[in-house]
Short mmCIF file of C-alpha atoms and ligand atoms in Angstrom, two decimals:
data_model
loop_
_atom_site.label_atom_id
_atom_site.label_comp_id
_atom_site.label_asym_id
_atom_site.label_seq_id
_atom_site.Cartn_x
_atom_site.Cartn_y
_atom_site.Cartn_z
CA MET T 1 -15.98 62.43 -47.44
CA LEU T 2 -18.04 61.29 -44.47
CA ARG T 3 -21.16 63.19 -43.44
CA LEU T 4 -22.91 61.43 -40.61
CA ILE T 5 -25.87 61.98 -38.34
CA MET T 6 -25.85 60.11 -35.03
CA LEU T 7 -29.43 59.38 -34.04
CA GLY T 8 -30.74 57.62 -30.95
CA PRO T 9 -32.08 58.35 -27.50
CA PRO T 10 -30.07 60.30 -24.95
CA GLY T 11 -27.51 57.97 -23.41
CA ALA T 12 -27.27 55.66 -26.45
CA GLY T 13 -23.57 56.49 -26.71
CA LYS T 14 -23.69 59.01 -29.56
CA GLY T 15 -21.09 61.32 -28.01
CA THR T 16 -18.81 58.44 -27.01
CA GLN T 17 -18.81 57.00 -30.51
CA ALA T 18 -18.67 60.39 -32.23
CA GLN T 19 -15.47 61.25 -30.36
CA LYS T 20 -13.85 58.04 -31.60
CA LEU T 21 -15.07 58.53 -35.17
CA ALA T 22 -13.95 62.16 -35.24
CA LYS T 23 -10.46 61.09 -34.22
CA ARG T 24 -10.32 58.20 -36.69
CA PHE T 25 -11.51 60.23 -39.70
CA ALA T 26 -10.18 63.67 -38.67
CA ILE T 27 -13.58 65.32 -39.10
CA PRO T 28 -15.32 67.63 -36.61
CA HIS T 29 -17.68 66.28 -33.97
CA ILE T 30 -20.55 68.75 -33.89
CA SER T 31 -22.56 68.24 -30.72
CA THR T 32 -25.42 70.69 -30.31
CA GLY T 33 -25.64 69.72 -26.63
CA ASP T 34 -21.97 70.68 -26.11
CA MET T 35 -22.49 73.94 -28.05
CA LEU T 36 -25.53 74.84 -25.95
CA ARG T 37 -23.81 73.97 -22.66
CA ALA T 38 -20.86 76.18 -23.66
CA ALA T 39 -23.31 79.03 -24.38
CA VAL T 40 -25.02 78.53 -21.00
CA LYS T 41 -21.65 78.56 -19.24
CA ALA T 42 -20.57 81.72 -21.07
CA GLY T 43 -23.90 83.41 -20.27
CA THR T 44 -24.54 84.43 -23.91
CA PRO T 45 -28.05 85.42 -25.07
CA LEU T 46 -28.35 81.96 -26.68
CA GLY T 47 -27.35 80.30 -23.42
CA LYS T 48 -29.86 82.36 -21.44
CA LYS T 49 -32.62 81.36 -23.86
CA ALA T 50 -31.67 77.67 -23.87
CA LYS T 51 -31.06 77.03 -20.17
CA ALA T 52 -34.62 76.53 -18.91
CA PHE T 53 -35.45 74.10 -21.74
CA MET T 54 -32.31 72.09 -21.07
CA ASP T 55 -32.78 71.98 -17.30
CA ALA T 56 -36.29 70.60 -17.78
CA GLY T 57 -35.07 67.97 -20.25
CA GLY T 58 -37.08 69.56 -23.06
CA LEU T 59 -35.92 70.69 -26.48
CA VAL T 60 -34.62 74.14 -27.31
CA PRO T 61 -36.91 75.67 -30.00
CA ASP T 62 -36.05 74.77 -33.60
CA ASP T 63 -35.44 78.37 -34.71
CA VAL T 64 -32.73 78.76 -32.06
CA ILE T 65 -30.83 75.63 -32.95
CA ILE T 66 -31.14 75.51 -36.75
CA GLY T 67 -29.22 78.76 -37.35
CA LEU T 68 -26.52 77.65 -34.93
CA VAL T 69 -25.88 74.41 -36.83
CA GLN T 70 -26.03 76.04 -40.26
CA GLU T 71 -23.36 78.54 -39.21
CA ARG T 72 -21.18 75.76 -37.81
CA LEU T 73 -21.42 73.70 -41.02
CA LYS T 74 -20.15 76.66 -43.05
CA GLN T 75 -16.81 76.57 -41.26
CA ASP T 76 -13.77 75.34 -43.19
CA ASP T 77 -13.17 72.27 -41.06
CA CYS T 78 -16.43 70.71 -42.35
CA ILE T 79 -15.17 70.53 -45.91
CA LYS T 80 -14.09 66.87 -45.61
CA GLY T 81 -17.16 65.82 -43.66
CA PHE T 82 -18.66 66.08 -40.19
CA LEU T 83 -20.48 64.20 -37.47
CA LEU T 84 -23.73 65.65 -36.24
CA ASP T 85 -24.46 64.48 -32.68
CA GLY T 86 -27.80 65.53 -31.18
CA PHE T 87 -29.02 67.27 -34.33
CA PRO T 88 -31.50 67.00 -35.94
CA ARG T 89 -33.85 66.16 -33.10
CA THR T 90 -37.17 67.03 -34.74
CA VAL T 91 -38.58 66.54 -38.23
CA GLY T 92 -38.57 70.34 -38.55
CA GLN T 93 -34.80 70.41 -37.94
CA ALA T 94 -34.26 67.60 -40.47
CA GLU T 95 -36.32 69.45 -43.09
CA ALA T 96 -34.32 72.63 -42.44
CA LEU T 97 -31.06 70.74 -42.93
CA LYS T 98 -32.31 69.33 -46.22
CA ASP T 99 -33.64 72.72 -47.37
CA ALA T 100 -30.22 74.24 -46.65
CA GLY T 101 -28.76 71.76 -49.17
CA VAL T 102 -26.73 69.79 -46.62
CA VAL T 103 -25.98 66.31 -48.01
CA ILE T 104 -25.83 63.37 -45.57
CA ASP T 105 -24.25 59.98 -46.33
CA HIS T 106 -25.50 57.91 -43.38
CA VAL T 107 -27.82 58.27 -40.42
CA ILE T 108 -26.73 55.89 -37.66
CA ASP T 109 -29.63 54.95 -35.41
CA MET T 110 -28.21 53.71 -32.11
CA GLU T 111 -30.78 51.32 -30.63
CA ILE T 112 -31.00 50.83 -26.86
CA PRO T 113 -33.89 50.03 -24.47
CA ASP T 114 -35.10 52.81 -22.14
CA ASP T 115 -34.02 50.94 -18.98
CA ASP T 116 -30.41 50.86 -20.21
CA VAL T 117 -30.59 54.59 -20.98
CA VAL T 118 -31.50 55.31 -17.35
CA VAL T 119 -28.55 53.23 -16.09
CA ARG T 120 -26.14 54.90 -18.50
CA LEU T 121 -27.25 58.47 -17.84
CA THR T 122 -27.57 58.33 -14.07
CA GLY T 123 -23.97 57.01 -13.93
CA ARG T 124 -22.53 59.37 -16.57
CA ARG T 125 -19.65 61.66 -15.61
CA VAL T 126 -18.37 64.28 -18.01
CA CYS T 127 -15.33 66.49 -18.26
CA PRO T 128 -16.32 70.19 -18.20
CA ASN T 129 -13.02 71.06 -19.87
CA CYS T 130 -12.63 68.66 -22.83
CA ASN T 131 -16.12 67.05 -22.96
CA ALA T 132 -14.77 63.50 -22.52
CA VAL T 133 -17.46 61.09 -21.32
CA PHE T 134 -17.19 58.37 -18.65
CA HIS T 135 -19.48 56.15 -16.60
CA VAL T 136 -18.94 55.34 -12.93
CA SER T 137 -19.07 51.58 -13.53
CA LEU T 138 -19.51 50.88 -17.27
CA SER T 139 -16.68 53.09 -18.53
CA PRO T 140 -14.79 54.38 -15.49
CA PRO T 141 -11.87 56.79 -15.62
CA THR T 142 -8.53 55.36 -14.43
CA LYS T 143 -8.58 57.63 -11.37
CA PRO T 144 -12.11 58.05 -9.92
CA GLY T 145 -13.54 61.50 -10.61
CA ILE T 146 -10.64 62.64 -12.80
CA CYS T 147 -10.61 62.98 -16.59
CA ASP T 148 -8.18 60.55 -18.26
CA LYS T 149 -7.67 62.95 -21.16
CA CYS T 150 -6.95 66.29 -19.49
CA GLY T 151 -6.83 65.72 -15.71
CA SER T 152 -9.83 67.95 -14.87
CA GLU T 153 -12.37 67.05 -12.20
CA LEU T 154 -15.38 65.24 -13.67
CA ILE T 155 -18.92 66.52 -13.09
CA ILE T 156 -22.49 65.21 -13.22
CA ARG T 157 -24.61 66.98 -15.85
CA ASP T 158 -27.60 68.86 -14.35
CA ASP T 159 -29.98 67.03 -16.68
CA ASP T 160 -28.74 63.53 -15.74
CA LYS T 161 -30.99 63.38 -12.65
CA GLU T 162 -33.38 60.42 -12.95
CA ASP T 163 -36.57 62.55 -13.21
CA THR T 164 -35.08 64.68 -15.96
CA VAL T 165 -33.75 61.61 -17.75
CA ARG T 166 -37.27 60.12 -17.81
CA ASN T 167 -38.60 63.36 -19.29
CA ARG T 168 -35.86 63.39 -21.92
CA LEU T 169 -36.87 59.86 -22.90
CA ARG T 170 -40.51 60.96 -23.27
CA VAL T 171 -39.39 63.89 -25.42
CA TYR T 172 -37.19 61.56 -27.48
CA HIS T 173 -40.06 59.14 -28.22
CA ARG T 174 -42.46 61.95 -29.07
CA SER T 175 -40.28 64.37 -31.05
CA THR T 176 -37.09 62.61 -32.20
CA ALA T 177 -38.05 58.97 -32.88
CA PRO T 178 -40.16 60.04 -35.92
CA LEU T 179 -36.82 60.82 -37.60
CA ILE T 180 -36.21 57.06 -37.90
CA ALA T 181 -39.04 56.75 -40.45
CA PHE T 182 -38.06 60.08 -42.03
CA TYR T 183 -34.52 58.90 -42.83
CA GLU T 184 -35.58 55.33 -43.59
CA GLY T 185 -37.77 56.77 -46.32
CA LYS T 186 -34.74 58.52 -47.76
CA GLY T 187 -32.66 55.31 -47.75
CA LEU T 188 -30.14 56.78 -45.29
CA LEU T 189 -30.95 54.90 -42.08
CA ARG T 190 -28.41 52.38 -40.71
CA ARG T 191 -29.55 50.53 -37.57
CA LEU T 192 -26.90 49.83 -34.94
CA ASN T 193 -27.25 47.79 -31.75
CA ALA T 194 -25.87 50.19 -29.11
CA ILE T 195 -25.55 47.46 -26.46
CA GLY T 196 -22.05 45.99 -26.15
CA SER T 197 -18.64 47.35 -25.30
CA VAL T 198 -17.63 50.77 -26.64
CA ASP T 199 -15.16 49.05 -29.01
CA ASP T 200 -17.71 46.48 -30.24
CA VAL T 201 -20.23 49.24 -30.98
CA PHE T 202 -17.50 51.22 -32.75
CA ASN T 203 -16.60 48.22 -34.95
CA GLY T 204 -20.28 47.69 -35.74
CA MET T 205 -20.48 51.32 -36.80
CA LEU T 206 -17.45 51.01 -39.10
CA LYS T 207 -19.07 48.00 -40.79
CA LEU T 208 -22.29 49.95 -41.32
CA ILE T 209 -20.52 52.80 -43.03
CA GLU T 210 -18.38 50.29 -44.94
CA VAL T 211 -14.96 51.37 -43.77
CA ASP T 212 -12.45 49.57 -41.54
P1 LIG Q 301 -25.26 60.25 -25.72
O1 LIG Q 301 -24.25 61.17 -26.36
O2 LIG Q 301 -26.00 59.40 -26.72
O3 LIG Q 301 -26.19 60.96 -24.78
P2 LIG Q 301 -22.96 59.24 -24.20
O4 LIG Q 301 -21.95 58.95 -25.26
O5 LIG Q 301 -22.77 60.48 -23.39
O6 LIG Q 301 -24.46 59.20 -24.84
O7 LIG Q 301 -23.03 57.96 -23.26
C1 LIG Q 301 -23.92 57.90 -22.14
C2 LIG Q 301 -23.27 57.13 -21.00
O8 LIG Q 301 -23.12 55.77 -21.37
C3 LIG Q 301 -21.87 57.63 -20.62
O9 LIG Q 301 -21.73 57.52 -19.21
C4 LIG Q 301 -20.93 56.66 -21.35
O10 LIG Q 301 -19.70 56.50 -20.67
C5 LIG Q 301 -21.75 55.37 -21.32
N1 LIG Q 301 -21.54 54.53 -22.51
C6 LIG Q 301 -21.43 54.94 -23.80
N2 LIG Q 301 -21.28 53.88 -24.62
C7 LIG Q 301 -21.30 52.78 -23.83
C8 LIG Q 301 -21.18 51.35 -24.07
N3 LIG Q 301 -21.05 50.87 -25.31
N4 LIG Q 301 -21.28 50.53 -23.02
C9 LIG Q 301 -21.43 51.02 -21.76
N5 LIG Q 301 -21.54 52.32 -21.46
C10 LIG Q 301 -21.46 53.20 -22.48
P1 LIG Q 302 -27.40 66.35 -25.45
O1 LIG Q 302 -26.06 66.79 -24.96
O2 LIG Q 302 -27.42 65.99 -26.91
O3 LIG Q 302 -28.01 65.27 -24.58
O4 LIG Q 302 -28.36 67.64 -25.33
C1 LIG Q 302 -28.63 68.23 -24.07
C2 LIG Q 302 -29.84 69.14 -24.18
O5 LIG Q 302 -29.58 70.21 -25.10
C3 LIG Q 302 -31.11 68.49 -24.70
O6 LIG Q 302 -31.85 67.81 -23.68
C4 LIG Q 302 -31.87 69.71 -25.25
O7 LIG Q 302 -32.47 70.48 -24.20
C5 LIG Q 302 -30.75 70.55 -25.84
N1 LIG Q 302 -30.51 70.21 -27.26
C6 LIG Q 302 -29.39 69.64 -27.79
N2 LIG Q 302 -29.51 69.47 -29.11
C7 LIG Q 302 -30.74 69.94 -29.44
C8 LIG Q 302 -31.48 70.03 -30.65
N3 LIG Q 302 -30.97 69.59 -31.82
N4 LIG Q 302 -32.72 70.56 -30.61
C9 LIG Q 302 -33.25 71.02 -29.46
N5 LIG Q 302 -32.63 70.94 -28.28
C10 LIG Q 302 -31.38 70.42 -28.26
#
């Protein structure tokens, strides 16, 4: 059983690492960002509500996101564990998760300076089909602009523009960083240096959760 929360600023590498962990442990990678982007693309009421917040680099209101995650965690594939990526992002969301009786084993806090976040996010390229993540220079696909995993054309996320990235960092420091103390107080926080190769960070993560 492995129930993890991936914490850290946008661009820390949460999605990249979560995809590797999900594969290794055969547990679902639950990314609220991916769920919201799918809702925006499908034009659902949720997507319509979320879009303006996401485009501005702000947070979607807690009441919108909490129900979405609770429903997802009730699905059968979460029985052997799960990886929460991008949730919780506020103390209110963390309290709601606790109040719903969801048990967490580890909260991995991926530490990275703001300047590195800007480099990572402005060079990020994502696959709109399978959600694979690349970087133009730090983690390039074999064929420029094409997803290694499914062959689709890679895109730049709307919120990876430098101005929006800076706003997302402000929002992170104001609303999400308080979760570090919240989970430290519960004895669940594991600090991870997010600088280093994808494989080195992955190995560091395995050590923190005491599996290899
Ligand atoms: P998050 O999910 O935390 O927002 P991502 O996993 O999408 O972050 O990673 C952000 C960007 O940084 C992507 O372009 C990704 O390819 C790149 N990246 C992720 N991990 C590393 C790493 N260890 N070293 C260099 N670049 C990385
Ligand atoms: P991400 O893919 O995790 O970088 O999330 C992209 C955007 O989706 C964020 O900038 C927010 O606007 C929104 N979002 C994702 N997860 C949450 C959450 N837990 N709470 C509020 N907004 C969220």
